[in-house]
Short mmCIF file of C-alpha atoms in Angstrom, two decimals:
data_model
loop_
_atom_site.label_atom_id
_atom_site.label_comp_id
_atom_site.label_asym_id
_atom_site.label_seq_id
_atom_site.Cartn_x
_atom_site.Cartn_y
_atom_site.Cartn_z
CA UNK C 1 32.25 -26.63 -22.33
CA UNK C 2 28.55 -27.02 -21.26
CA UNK C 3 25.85 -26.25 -23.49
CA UNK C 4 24.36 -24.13 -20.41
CA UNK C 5 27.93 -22.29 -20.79
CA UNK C 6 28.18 -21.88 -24.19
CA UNK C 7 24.42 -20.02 -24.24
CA UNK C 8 25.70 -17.96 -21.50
CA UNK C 9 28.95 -17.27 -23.16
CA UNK C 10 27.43 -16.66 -26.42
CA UNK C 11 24.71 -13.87 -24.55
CA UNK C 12 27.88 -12.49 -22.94
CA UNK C 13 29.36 -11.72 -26.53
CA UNK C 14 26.33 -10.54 -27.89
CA UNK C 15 26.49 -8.11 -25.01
CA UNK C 16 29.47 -6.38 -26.17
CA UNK C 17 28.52 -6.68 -30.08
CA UNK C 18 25.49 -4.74 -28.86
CA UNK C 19 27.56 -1.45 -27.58
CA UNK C 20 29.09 -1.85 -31.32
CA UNK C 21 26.67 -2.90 -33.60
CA UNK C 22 22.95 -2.83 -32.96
CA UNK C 23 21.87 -4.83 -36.10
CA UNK C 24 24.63 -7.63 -36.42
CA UNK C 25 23.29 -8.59 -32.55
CA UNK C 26 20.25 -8.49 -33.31
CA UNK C 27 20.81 -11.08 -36.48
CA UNK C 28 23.13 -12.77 -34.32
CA UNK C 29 20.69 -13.31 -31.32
CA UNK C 30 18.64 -16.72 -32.99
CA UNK C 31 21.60 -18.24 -33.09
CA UNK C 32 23.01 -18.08 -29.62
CA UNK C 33 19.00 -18.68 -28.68
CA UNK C 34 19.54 -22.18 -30.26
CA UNK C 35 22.15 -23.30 -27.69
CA UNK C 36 19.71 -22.76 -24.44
CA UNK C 37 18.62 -25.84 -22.99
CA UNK C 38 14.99 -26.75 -22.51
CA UNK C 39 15.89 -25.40 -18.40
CA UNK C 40 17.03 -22.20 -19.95
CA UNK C 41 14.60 -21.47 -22.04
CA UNK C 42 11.69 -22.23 -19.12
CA UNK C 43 13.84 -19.81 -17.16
CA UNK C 44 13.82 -17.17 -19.92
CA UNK C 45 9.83 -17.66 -20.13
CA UNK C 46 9.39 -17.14 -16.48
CA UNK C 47 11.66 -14.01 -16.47
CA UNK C 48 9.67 -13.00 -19.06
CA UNK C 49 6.18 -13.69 -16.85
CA UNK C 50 7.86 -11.92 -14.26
CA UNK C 51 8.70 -8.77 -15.79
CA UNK C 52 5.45 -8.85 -17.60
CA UNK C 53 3.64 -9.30 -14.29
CA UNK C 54 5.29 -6.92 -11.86
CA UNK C 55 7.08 -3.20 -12.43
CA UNK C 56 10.65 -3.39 -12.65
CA UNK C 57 11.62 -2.82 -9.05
CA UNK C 58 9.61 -5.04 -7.55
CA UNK C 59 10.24 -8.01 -10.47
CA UNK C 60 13.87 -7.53 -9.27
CA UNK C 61 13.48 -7.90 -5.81
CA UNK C 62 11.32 -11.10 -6.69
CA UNK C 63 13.91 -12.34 -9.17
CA UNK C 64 16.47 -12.11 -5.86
CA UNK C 65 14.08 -13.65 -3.70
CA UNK C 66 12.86 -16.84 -5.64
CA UNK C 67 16.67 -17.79 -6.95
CA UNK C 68 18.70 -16.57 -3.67
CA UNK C 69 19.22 -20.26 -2.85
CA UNK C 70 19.89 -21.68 -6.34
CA UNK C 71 23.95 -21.45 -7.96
CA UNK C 72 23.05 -21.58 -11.56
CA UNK C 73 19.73 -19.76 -11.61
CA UNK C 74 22.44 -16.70 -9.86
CA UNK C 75 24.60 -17.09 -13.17
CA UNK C 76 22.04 -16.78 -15.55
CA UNK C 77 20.32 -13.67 -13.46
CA UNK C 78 23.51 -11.84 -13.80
CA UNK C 79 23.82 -12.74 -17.34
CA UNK C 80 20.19 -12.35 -18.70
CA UNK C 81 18.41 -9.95 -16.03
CA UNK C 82 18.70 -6.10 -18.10
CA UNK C 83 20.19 -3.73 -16.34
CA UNK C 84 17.50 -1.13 -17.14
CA UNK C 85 13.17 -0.66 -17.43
CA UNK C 86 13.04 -3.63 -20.43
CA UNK C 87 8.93 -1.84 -20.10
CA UNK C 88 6.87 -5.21 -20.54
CA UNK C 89 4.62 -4.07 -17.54
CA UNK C 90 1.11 -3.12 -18.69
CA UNK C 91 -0.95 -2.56 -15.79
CA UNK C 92 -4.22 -3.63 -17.15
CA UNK C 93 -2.57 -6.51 -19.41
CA UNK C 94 -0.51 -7.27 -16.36
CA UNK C 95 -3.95 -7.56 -14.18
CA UNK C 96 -5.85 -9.43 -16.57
CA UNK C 97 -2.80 -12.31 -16.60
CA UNK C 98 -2.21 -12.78 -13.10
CA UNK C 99 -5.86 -13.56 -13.17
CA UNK C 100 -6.00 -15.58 -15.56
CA UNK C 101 -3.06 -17.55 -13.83
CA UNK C 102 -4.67 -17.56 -10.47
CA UNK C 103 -7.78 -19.25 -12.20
CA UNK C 104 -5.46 -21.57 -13.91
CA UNK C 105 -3.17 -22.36 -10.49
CA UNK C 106 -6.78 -22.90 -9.08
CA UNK C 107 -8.36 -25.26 -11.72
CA UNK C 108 -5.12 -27.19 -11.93
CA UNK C 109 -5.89 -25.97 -16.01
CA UNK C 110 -3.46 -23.48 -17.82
CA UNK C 111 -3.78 -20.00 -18.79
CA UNK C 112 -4.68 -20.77 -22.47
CA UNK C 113 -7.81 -22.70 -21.16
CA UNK C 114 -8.81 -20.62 -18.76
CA UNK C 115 -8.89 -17.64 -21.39
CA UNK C 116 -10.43 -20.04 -24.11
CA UNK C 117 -13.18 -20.48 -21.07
CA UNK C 118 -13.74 -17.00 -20.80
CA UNK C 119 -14.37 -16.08 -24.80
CA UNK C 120 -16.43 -19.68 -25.06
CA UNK C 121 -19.86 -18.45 -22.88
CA UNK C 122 -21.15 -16.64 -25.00
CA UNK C 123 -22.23 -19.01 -27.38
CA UNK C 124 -23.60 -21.64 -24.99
CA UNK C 125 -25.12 -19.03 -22.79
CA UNK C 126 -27.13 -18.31 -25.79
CA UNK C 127 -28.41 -22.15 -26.75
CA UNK C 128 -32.21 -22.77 -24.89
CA UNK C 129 -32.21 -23.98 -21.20
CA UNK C 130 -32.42 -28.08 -21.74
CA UNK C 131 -34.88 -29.35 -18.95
CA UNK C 132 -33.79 -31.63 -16.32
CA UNK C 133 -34.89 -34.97 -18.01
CA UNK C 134 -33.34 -34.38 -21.03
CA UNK C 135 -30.03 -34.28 -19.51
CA UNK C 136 -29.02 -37.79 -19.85
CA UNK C 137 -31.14 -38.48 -22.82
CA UNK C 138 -30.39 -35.80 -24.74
CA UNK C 139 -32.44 -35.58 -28.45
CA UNK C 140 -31.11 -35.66 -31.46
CA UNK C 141 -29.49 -31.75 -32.82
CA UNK C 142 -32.70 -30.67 -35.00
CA UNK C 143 -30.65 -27.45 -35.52
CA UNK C 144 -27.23 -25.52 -37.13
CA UNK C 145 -24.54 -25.62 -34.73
CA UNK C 146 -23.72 -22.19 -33.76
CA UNK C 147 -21.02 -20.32 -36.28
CA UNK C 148 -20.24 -17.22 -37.17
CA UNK C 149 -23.42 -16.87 -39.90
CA UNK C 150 -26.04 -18.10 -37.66
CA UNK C 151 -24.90 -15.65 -35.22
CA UNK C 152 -25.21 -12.93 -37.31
CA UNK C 153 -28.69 -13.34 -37.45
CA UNK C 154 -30.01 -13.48 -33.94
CA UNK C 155 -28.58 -9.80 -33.23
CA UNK C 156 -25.80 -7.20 -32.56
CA UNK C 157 -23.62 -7.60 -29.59
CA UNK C 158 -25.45 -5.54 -27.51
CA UNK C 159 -29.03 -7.40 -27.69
CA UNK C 160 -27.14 -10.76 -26.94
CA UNK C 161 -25.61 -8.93 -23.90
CA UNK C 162 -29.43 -7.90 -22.98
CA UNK C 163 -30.60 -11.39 -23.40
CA UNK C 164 -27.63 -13.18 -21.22
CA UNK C 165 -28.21 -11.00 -18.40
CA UNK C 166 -31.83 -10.75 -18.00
CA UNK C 167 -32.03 -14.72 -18.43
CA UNK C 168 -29.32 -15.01 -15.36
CA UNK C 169 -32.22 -13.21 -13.22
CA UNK C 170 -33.92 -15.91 -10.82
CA UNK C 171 -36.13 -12.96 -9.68
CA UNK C 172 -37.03 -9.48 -9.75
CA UNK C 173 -34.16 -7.35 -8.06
CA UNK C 174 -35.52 -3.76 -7.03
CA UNK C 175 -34.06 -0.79 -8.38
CA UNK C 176 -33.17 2.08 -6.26
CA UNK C 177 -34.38 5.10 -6.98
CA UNK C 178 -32.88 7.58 -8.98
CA UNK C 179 -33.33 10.81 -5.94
CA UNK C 180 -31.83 8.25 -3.48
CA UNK C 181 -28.70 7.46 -6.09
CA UNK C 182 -28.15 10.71 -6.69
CA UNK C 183 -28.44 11.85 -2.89
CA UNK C 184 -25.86 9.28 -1.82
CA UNK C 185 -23.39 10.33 -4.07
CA UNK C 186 -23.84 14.03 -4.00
CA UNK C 187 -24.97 15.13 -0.89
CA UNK C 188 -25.02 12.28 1.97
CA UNK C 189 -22.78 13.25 4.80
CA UNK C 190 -22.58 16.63 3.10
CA UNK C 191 -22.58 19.43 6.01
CA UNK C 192 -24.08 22.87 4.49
CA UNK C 193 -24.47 24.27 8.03
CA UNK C 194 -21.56 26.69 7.86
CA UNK C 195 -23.25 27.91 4.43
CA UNK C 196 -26.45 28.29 6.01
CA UNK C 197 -24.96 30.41 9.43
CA UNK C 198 -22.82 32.41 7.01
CA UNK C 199 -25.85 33.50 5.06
CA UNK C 200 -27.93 34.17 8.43
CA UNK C 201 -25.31 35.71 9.72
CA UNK C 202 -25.03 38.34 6.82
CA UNK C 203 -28.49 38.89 6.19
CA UNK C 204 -28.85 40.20 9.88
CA UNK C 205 -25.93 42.14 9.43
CA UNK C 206 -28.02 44.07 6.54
CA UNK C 207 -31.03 44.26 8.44
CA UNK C 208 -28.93 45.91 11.33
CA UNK C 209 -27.67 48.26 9.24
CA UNK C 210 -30.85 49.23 7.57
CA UNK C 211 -32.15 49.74 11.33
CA UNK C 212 -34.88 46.85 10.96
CA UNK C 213 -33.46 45.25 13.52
CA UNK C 214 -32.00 46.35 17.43
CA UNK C 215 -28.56 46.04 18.69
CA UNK C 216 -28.13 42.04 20.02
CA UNK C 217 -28.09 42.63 24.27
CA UNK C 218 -25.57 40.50 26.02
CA UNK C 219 -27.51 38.55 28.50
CA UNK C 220 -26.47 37.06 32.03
CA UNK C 221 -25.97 33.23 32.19
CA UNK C 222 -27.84 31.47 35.04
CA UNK C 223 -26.51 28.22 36.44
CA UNK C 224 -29.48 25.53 35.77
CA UNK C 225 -28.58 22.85 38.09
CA UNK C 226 -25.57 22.53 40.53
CA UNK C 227 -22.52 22.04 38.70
CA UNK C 228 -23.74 23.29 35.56
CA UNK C 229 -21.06 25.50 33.44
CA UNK C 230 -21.30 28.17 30.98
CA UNK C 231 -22.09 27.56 27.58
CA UNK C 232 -18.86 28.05 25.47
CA UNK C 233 -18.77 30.71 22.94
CA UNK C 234 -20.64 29.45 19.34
CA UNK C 235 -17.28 29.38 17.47
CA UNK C 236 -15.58 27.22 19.44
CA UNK C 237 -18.88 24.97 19.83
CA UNK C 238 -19.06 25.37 15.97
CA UNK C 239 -15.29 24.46 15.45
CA UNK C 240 -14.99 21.08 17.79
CA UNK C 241 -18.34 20.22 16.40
CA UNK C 242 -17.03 20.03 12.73
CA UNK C 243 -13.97 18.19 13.95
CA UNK C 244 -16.12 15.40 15.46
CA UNK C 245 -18.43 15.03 12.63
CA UNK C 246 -15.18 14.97 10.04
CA UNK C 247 -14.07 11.92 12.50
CA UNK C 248 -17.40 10.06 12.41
CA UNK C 249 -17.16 10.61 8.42
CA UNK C 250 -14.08 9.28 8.15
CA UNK C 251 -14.81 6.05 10.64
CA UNK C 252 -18.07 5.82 7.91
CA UNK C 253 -15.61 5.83 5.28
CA UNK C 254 -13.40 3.04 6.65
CA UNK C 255 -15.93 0.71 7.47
CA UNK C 256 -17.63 1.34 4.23
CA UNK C 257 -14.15 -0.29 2.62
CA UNK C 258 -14.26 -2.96 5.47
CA UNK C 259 -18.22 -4.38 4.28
CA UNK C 260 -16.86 -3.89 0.65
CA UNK C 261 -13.91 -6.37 1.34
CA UNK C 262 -11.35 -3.64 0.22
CA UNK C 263 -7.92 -2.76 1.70
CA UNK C 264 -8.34 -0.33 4.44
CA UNK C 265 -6.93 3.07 4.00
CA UNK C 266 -4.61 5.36 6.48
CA UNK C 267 -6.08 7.20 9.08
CA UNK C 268 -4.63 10.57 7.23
CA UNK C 269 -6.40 9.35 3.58
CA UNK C 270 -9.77 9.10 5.87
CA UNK C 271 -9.58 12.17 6.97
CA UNK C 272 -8.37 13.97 3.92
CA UNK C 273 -11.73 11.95 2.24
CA UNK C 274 -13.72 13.00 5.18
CA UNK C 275 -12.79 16.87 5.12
CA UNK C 276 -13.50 16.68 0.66
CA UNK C 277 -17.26 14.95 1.58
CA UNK C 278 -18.25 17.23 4.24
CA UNK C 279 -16.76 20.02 2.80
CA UNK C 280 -15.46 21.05 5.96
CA UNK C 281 -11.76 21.40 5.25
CA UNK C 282 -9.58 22.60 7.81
CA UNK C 283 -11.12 20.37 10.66
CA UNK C 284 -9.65 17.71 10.11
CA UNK C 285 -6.19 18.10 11.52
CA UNK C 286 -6.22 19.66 15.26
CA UNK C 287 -2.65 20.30 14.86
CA UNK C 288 -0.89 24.12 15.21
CA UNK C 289 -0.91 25.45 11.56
CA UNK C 290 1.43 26.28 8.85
CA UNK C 291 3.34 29.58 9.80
CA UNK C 292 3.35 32.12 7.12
CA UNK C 293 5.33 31.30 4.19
CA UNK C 294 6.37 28.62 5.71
CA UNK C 295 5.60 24.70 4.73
CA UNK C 296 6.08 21.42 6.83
CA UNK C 297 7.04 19.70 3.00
CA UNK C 298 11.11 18.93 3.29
CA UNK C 299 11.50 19.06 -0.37
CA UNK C 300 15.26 17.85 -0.64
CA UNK C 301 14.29 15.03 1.12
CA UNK C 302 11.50 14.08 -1.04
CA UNK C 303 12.90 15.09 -4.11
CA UNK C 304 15.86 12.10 -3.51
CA UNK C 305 15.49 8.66 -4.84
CA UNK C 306 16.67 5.88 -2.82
CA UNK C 307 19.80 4.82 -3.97
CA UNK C 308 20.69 1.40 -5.46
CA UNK C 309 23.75 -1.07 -5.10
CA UNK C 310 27.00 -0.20 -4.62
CA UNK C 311 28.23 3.43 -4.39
CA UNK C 312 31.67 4.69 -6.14
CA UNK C 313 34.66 3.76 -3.81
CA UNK C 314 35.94 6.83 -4.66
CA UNK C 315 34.17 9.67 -4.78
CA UNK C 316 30.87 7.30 -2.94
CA UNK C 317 28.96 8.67 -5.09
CA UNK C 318 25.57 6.48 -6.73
CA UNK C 319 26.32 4.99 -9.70
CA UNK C 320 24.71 4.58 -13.11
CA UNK C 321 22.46 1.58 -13.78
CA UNK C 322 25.65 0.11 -16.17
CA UNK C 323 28.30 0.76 -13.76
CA UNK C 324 26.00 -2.09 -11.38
CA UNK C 325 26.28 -4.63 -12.79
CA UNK C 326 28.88 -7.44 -11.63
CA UNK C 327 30.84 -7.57 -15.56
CA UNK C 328 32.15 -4.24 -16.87
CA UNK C 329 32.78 -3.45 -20.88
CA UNK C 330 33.59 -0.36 -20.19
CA UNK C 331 37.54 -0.85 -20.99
CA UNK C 332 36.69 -2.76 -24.65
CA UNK C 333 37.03 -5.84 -22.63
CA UNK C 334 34.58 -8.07 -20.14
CA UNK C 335 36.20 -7.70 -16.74
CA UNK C 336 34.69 -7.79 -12.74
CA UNK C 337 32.93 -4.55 -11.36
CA UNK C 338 35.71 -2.08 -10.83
CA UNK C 339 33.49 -0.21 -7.95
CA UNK C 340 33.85 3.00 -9.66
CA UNK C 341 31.83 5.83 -11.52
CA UNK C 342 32.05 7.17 -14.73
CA UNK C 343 34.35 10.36 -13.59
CA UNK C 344 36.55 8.57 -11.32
CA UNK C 345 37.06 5.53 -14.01
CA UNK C 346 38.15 8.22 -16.59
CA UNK C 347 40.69 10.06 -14.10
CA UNK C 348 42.69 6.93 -13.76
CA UNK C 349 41.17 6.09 -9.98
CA UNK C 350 42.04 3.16 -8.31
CA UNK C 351 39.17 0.65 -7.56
CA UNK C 352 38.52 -3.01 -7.28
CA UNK C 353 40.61 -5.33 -8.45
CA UNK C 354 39.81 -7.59 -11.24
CA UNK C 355 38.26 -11.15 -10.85
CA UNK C 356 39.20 -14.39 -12.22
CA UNK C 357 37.11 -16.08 -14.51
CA UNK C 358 33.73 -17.63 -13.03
CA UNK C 359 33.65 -15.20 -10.36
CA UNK C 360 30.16 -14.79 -8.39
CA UNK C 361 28.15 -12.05 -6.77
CA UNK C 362 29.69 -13.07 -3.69
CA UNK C 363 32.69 -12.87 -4.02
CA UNK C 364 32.15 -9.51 -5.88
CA UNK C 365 30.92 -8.48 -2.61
CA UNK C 366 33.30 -9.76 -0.19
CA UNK C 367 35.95 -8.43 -2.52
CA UNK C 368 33.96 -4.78 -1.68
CA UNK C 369 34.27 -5.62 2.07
CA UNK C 370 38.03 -6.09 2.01
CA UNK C 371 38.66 -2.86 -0.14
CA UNK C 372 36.61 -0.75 2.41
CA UNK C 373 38.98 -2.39 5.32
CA UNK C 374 42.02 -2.07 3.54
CA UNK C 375 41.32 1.82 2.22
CA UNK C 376 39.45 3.05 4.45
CA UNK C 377 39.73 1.36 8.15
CA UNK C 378 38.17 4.30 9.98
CA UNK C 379 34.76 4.44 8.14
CA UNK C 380 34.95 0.69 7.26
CA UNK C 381 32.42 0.08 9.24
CA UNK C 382 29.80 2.72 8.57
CA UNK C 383 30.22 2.31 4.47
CA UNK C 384 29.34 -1.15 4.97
CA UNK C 385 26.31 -0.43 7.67
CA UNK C 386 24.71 2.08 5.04
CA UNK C 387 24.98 -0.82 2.25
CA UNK C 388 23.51 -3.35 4.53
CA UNK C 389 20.75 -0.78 5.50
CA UNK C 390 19.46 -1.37 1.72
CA UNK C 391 20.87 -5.12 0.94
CA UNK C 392 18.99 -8.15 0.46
CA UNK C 393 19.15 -11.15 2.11
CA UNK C 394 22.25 -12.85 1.00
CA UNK C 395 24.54 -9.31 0.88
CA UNK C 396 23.43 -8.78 4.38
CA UNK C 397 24.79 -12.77 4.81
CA UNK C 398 28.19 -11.80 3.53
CA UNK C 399 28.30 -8.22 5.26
CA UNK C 400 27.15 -9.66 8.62
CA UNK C 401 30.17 -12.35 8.40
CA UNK C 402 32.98 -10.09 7.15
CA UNK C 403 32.41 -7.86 10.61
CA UNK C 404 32.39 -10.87 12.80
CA UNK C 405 35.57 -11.84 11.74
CA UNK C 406 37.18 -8.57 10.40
CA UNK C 407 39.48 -6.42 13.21
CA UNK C 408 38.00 -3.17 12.81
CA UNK C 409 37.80 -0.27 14.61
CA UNK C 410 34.72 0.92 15.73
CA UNK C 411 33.45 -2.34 17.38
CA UNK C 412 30.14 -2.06 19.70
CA UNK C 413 31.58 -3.17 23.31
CA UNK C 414 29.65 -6.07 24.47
CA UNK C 415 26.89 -5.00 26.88
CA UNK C 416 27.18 -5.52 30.94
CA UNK C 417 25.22 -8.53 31.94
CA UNK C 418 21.85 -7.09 33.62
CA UNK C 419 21.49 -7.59 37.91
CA UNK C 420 18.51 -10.17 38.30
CA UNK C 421 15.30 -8.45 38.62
CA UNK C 422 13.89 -8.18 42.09
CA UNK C 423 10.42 -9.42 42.92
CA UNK C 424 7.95 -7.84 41.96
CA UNK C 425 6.01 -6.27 44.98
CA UNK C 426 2.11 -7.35 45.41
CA UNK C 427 0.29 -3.77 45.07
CA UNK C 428 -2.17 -3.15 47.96
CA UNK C 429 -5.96 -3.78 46.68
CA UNK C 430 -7.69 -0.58 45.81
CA UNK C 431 -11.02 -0.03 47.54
CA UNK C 432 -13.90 2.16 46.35
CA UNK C 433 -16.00 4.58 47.60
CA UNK C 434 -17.52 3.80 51.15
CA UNK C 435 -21.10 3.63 50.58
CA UNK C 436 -23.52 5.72 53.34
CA UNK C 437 -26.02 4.09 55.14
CA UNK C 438 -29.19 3.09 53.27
CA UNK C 439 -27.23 3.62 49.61
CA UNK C 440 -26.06 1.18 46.89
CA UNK C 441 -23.95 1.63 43.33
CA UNK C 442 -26.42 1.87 40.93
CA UNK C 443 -28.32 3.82 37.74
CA UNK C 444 -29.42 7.31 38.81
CA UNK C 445 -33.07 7.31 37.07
CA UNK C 446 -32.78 11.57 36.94
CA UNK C 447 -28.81 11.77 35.69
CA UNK C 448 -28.81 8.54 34.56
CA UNK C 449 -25.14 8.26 36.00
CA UNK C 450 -24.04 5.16 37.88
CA UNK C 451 -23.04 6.27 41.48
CA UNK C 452 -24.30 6.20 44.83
CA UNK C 453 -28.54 5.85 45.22
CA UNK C 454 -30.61 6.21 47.51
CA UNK C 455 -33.72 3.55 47.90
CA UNK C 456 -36.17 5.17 45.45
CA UNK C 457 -32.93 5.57 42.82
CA UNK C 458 -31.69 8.62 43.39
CA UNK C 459 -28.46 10.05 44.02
CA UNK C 460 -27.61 13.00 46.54
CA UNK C 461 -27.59 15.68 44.08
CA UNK C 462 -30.99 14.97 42.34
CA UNK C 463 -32.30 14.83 45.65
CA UNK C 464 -31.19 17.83 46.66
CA UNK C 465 -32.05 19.65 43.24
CA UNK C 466 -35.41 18.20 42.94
CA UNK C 467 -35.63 19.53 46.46
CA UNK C 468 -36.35 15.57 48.03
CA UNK C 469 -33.87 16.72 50.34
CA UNK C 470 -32.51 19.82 52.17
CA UNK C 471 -29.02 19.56 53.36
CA UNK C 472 -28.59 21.45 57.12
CA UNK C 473 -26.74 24.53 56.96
CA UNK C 474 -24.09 24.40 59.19
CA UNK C 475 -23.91 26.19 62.14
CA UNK C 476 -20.85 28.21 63.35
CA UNK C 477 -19.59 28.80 66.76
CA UNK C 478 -19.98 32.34 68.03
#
């Protein structure tokens, strides 16, 4: 026996004194620590970093990533990883590491020094600035070196905060003022318009009904130059107004984030941002709304987690966190994954058969594979499909080669080879507009469109609206 083995062995009895007896595990846990090796014990540091960096789902899905390749780092996964939350993920502890190892990774320099670094400025931020010619012939110290006493003396924490910063300043910096500060954040792309027509709106009501004012007239609308259309009605202008301003808001927003160096957000988030700053809410989505007491939301869909590992091969349905993992003690005994739940174990069920000795997680799973085939031959192959839907890399390895070789029904025929393409036909070239005599394709100077001109740079229709021109009537036969 290994001394890798006997560490893992020893964990693996502490496992099932733990369901027992708490406390004698808990004494007996230094002792099975002294058998790791100096590989294990770097392995059970970085598990440790990893779990300490990242929340537990996505630690796990690194943990299967970085050893997927590696035999023995499998083993001692299966064996060490917990099979629940071991909650060593603090979000502001985990932040403040993985940048103190990024400074470390690049400084070649550990974490230790680079958070010694960190606590060491303040001191020698606070020694005098040493001019240029003194830096190679440096006097002799006339003066204390710094300690906790001296310190004391030269101020609180606050005025040596004071005096660092304003000796980093090279140069004045201007201050913005405080209207423009508080404009920015309170009121800049702010629209108060629909406010402002509401209150118009309702004060003339009053002063109509007080008899101040007359009855509005409706008035005739009068074309202004050919082709000109009717005004739409004020709502409607009001309405597609507010959704274009809510969509140059939200283009604000995102390229706001882009200068700023910061993720960019979904189009839906820049909208929803939009609609809060403008305070126009309800133009931001040009979709049909909500009918009445009804809601978009599908709440048993988004109420349901996604499910994890194996499901019972029973009842299929998900399992607890214990019933995952690849070594049962639910019997009193360690044995292989028996593939079912809780209910179906204690009705006397069958499941999976038990493993020799030194089994792996492959062969857990091909042993999965063949029970599906064997039990269930119809729906072999969509069981397995849903599990590979959700499997990492190396189950999808050992899923993918069981239905290659595996007589199942249910196969996908192979497709019918394609005809060769024809060749592709040359499309005839498109010509323009033929230009009249005397014209050329150019910038109108009255519409400003670019379309046919005449020689002093006008098109037909200024021409004949400025009245440069007078089209003939045409004449009919009698």
């Amino acid at each position: 026996m290994t001394e890798s083995s006997a560490f893992l062995d020893a964990i693996a009895e502490l496992d099932l004194t733990f369901t027992t007896d708490r406390r004698a595990a808990r004494k007996a846990f230094p002792a099975a620590l002294a058998l790791a090796t100096p590989q294990e014990r770097e392995f059970l540091d970085r598990l440790a970093d990893t779990f300490t960096l990242y929340p537990f789902a996505s630690a796990m899905k690194r943990l299967e990533a970085q050893y997927a390749a590696e035999p023995d780092n499998q083993h001692r996964l299966v064996a060490l990883v917990p099979d629940t939350d071991p909650a060593l993920f603090i979000r502001d502890r985990a932040d403040r590491l993985a940048e103190m190892q990024a400074r470390g990774a690049r400084n070649k320099t550990s974490v230790e020094d680079e958070y010694s670094a960190t606590h060491a400025g303040l001191p020698t931020a606070e020694l005098p600035r040493t001019p240029m010619r003194q830096w190679r012939n440096p006097p002799a110290r006339t003066y204390l070196a710094p300690s906790r006493d001296t310190e004391k003396s030269r101020g609180t924490a606050e005025q040596i905060k004071y005096r660092i910063a304003h000796r980093a300043k090279r140069r004045p910096i201007e201050v913005e003022p405080e209207v423009v500060t508080r404009y920015v954040a309170e009121n800049l792309y702010t629209d108060t318009v629909d406010a402002e027509l509401a209150d118009a709106r309702a004060a003339e009501t009053r002063a109509r009904e007080r008899g101040l004012l007359a009855a509005p007239q409706s008035g005739s609308w009068t074309p202004r130059f050919p082709g000109d259309k009717p005004p739409v009605d004020s709502e409607e202008a009001r309405t597609l107004w507010n959704h274009l301003y809510v969509g140059y808001v939200a283009e604000q927003h995102q390229q706001a984030l882009a200068l700023a160096g910061k993720q960019a957000v979904s189009d839906d988030r820049a909208l929803a941002k939009a609609a809060t700053r403008t305070t126009l809410h309800g133009y931001s989505d040009r979709r049909t709304a909500i009918p009445f007491q009804g809601n978009g939301l599908d709440y048993d869909h988004e109420a349901m987690n996604p499910v994890r590992g194996w499901r019972c091969v029973s009842c299929f349905i998900e399992r607890a966190d214990t019933d995952q993992h690849i070594t049962h003690t639910h019997t009193g005994g360690l044995r292989s994954d028996d593939g079912l739940c809780d209910v179906c174990r204690a009705d006397d069920r069958p499941g999976l058969p038990p493993l020799p000795a030194g089994f792996t997680a492959r062969d857990l799973a091909r042993t999965y594979t063949r029970f599906f085939a064997h039990k269930y031959p119809q729906a072999a192959r969509g069981l397995l499909a849903e599990v590979r839907g959700r499997a990492p890399q190396w189950l999808i390895a050992v899923i993918d080669e069981f239905l290659a070789t595996a007589a199942l029904p249910g196969a996908t025929p192979e497709p019918d080879p394609q005809p060769p393409l024809a060749p592709a036909q040359r499309q005839p070239r498109r010509r323009g507009p033929v230009l009249g005599a005397g014209q050329r394709t150019g910038r109108c100077d009255a519409c400003t469109r670019i379309t046919a001109v005449n020689t002093d740079n006008l098109c037909t229709p200024c021409l004949v609206w400025i009245g440069l021109d007078t089209p003939a009537t045409p004449r009919r036969a009698a």
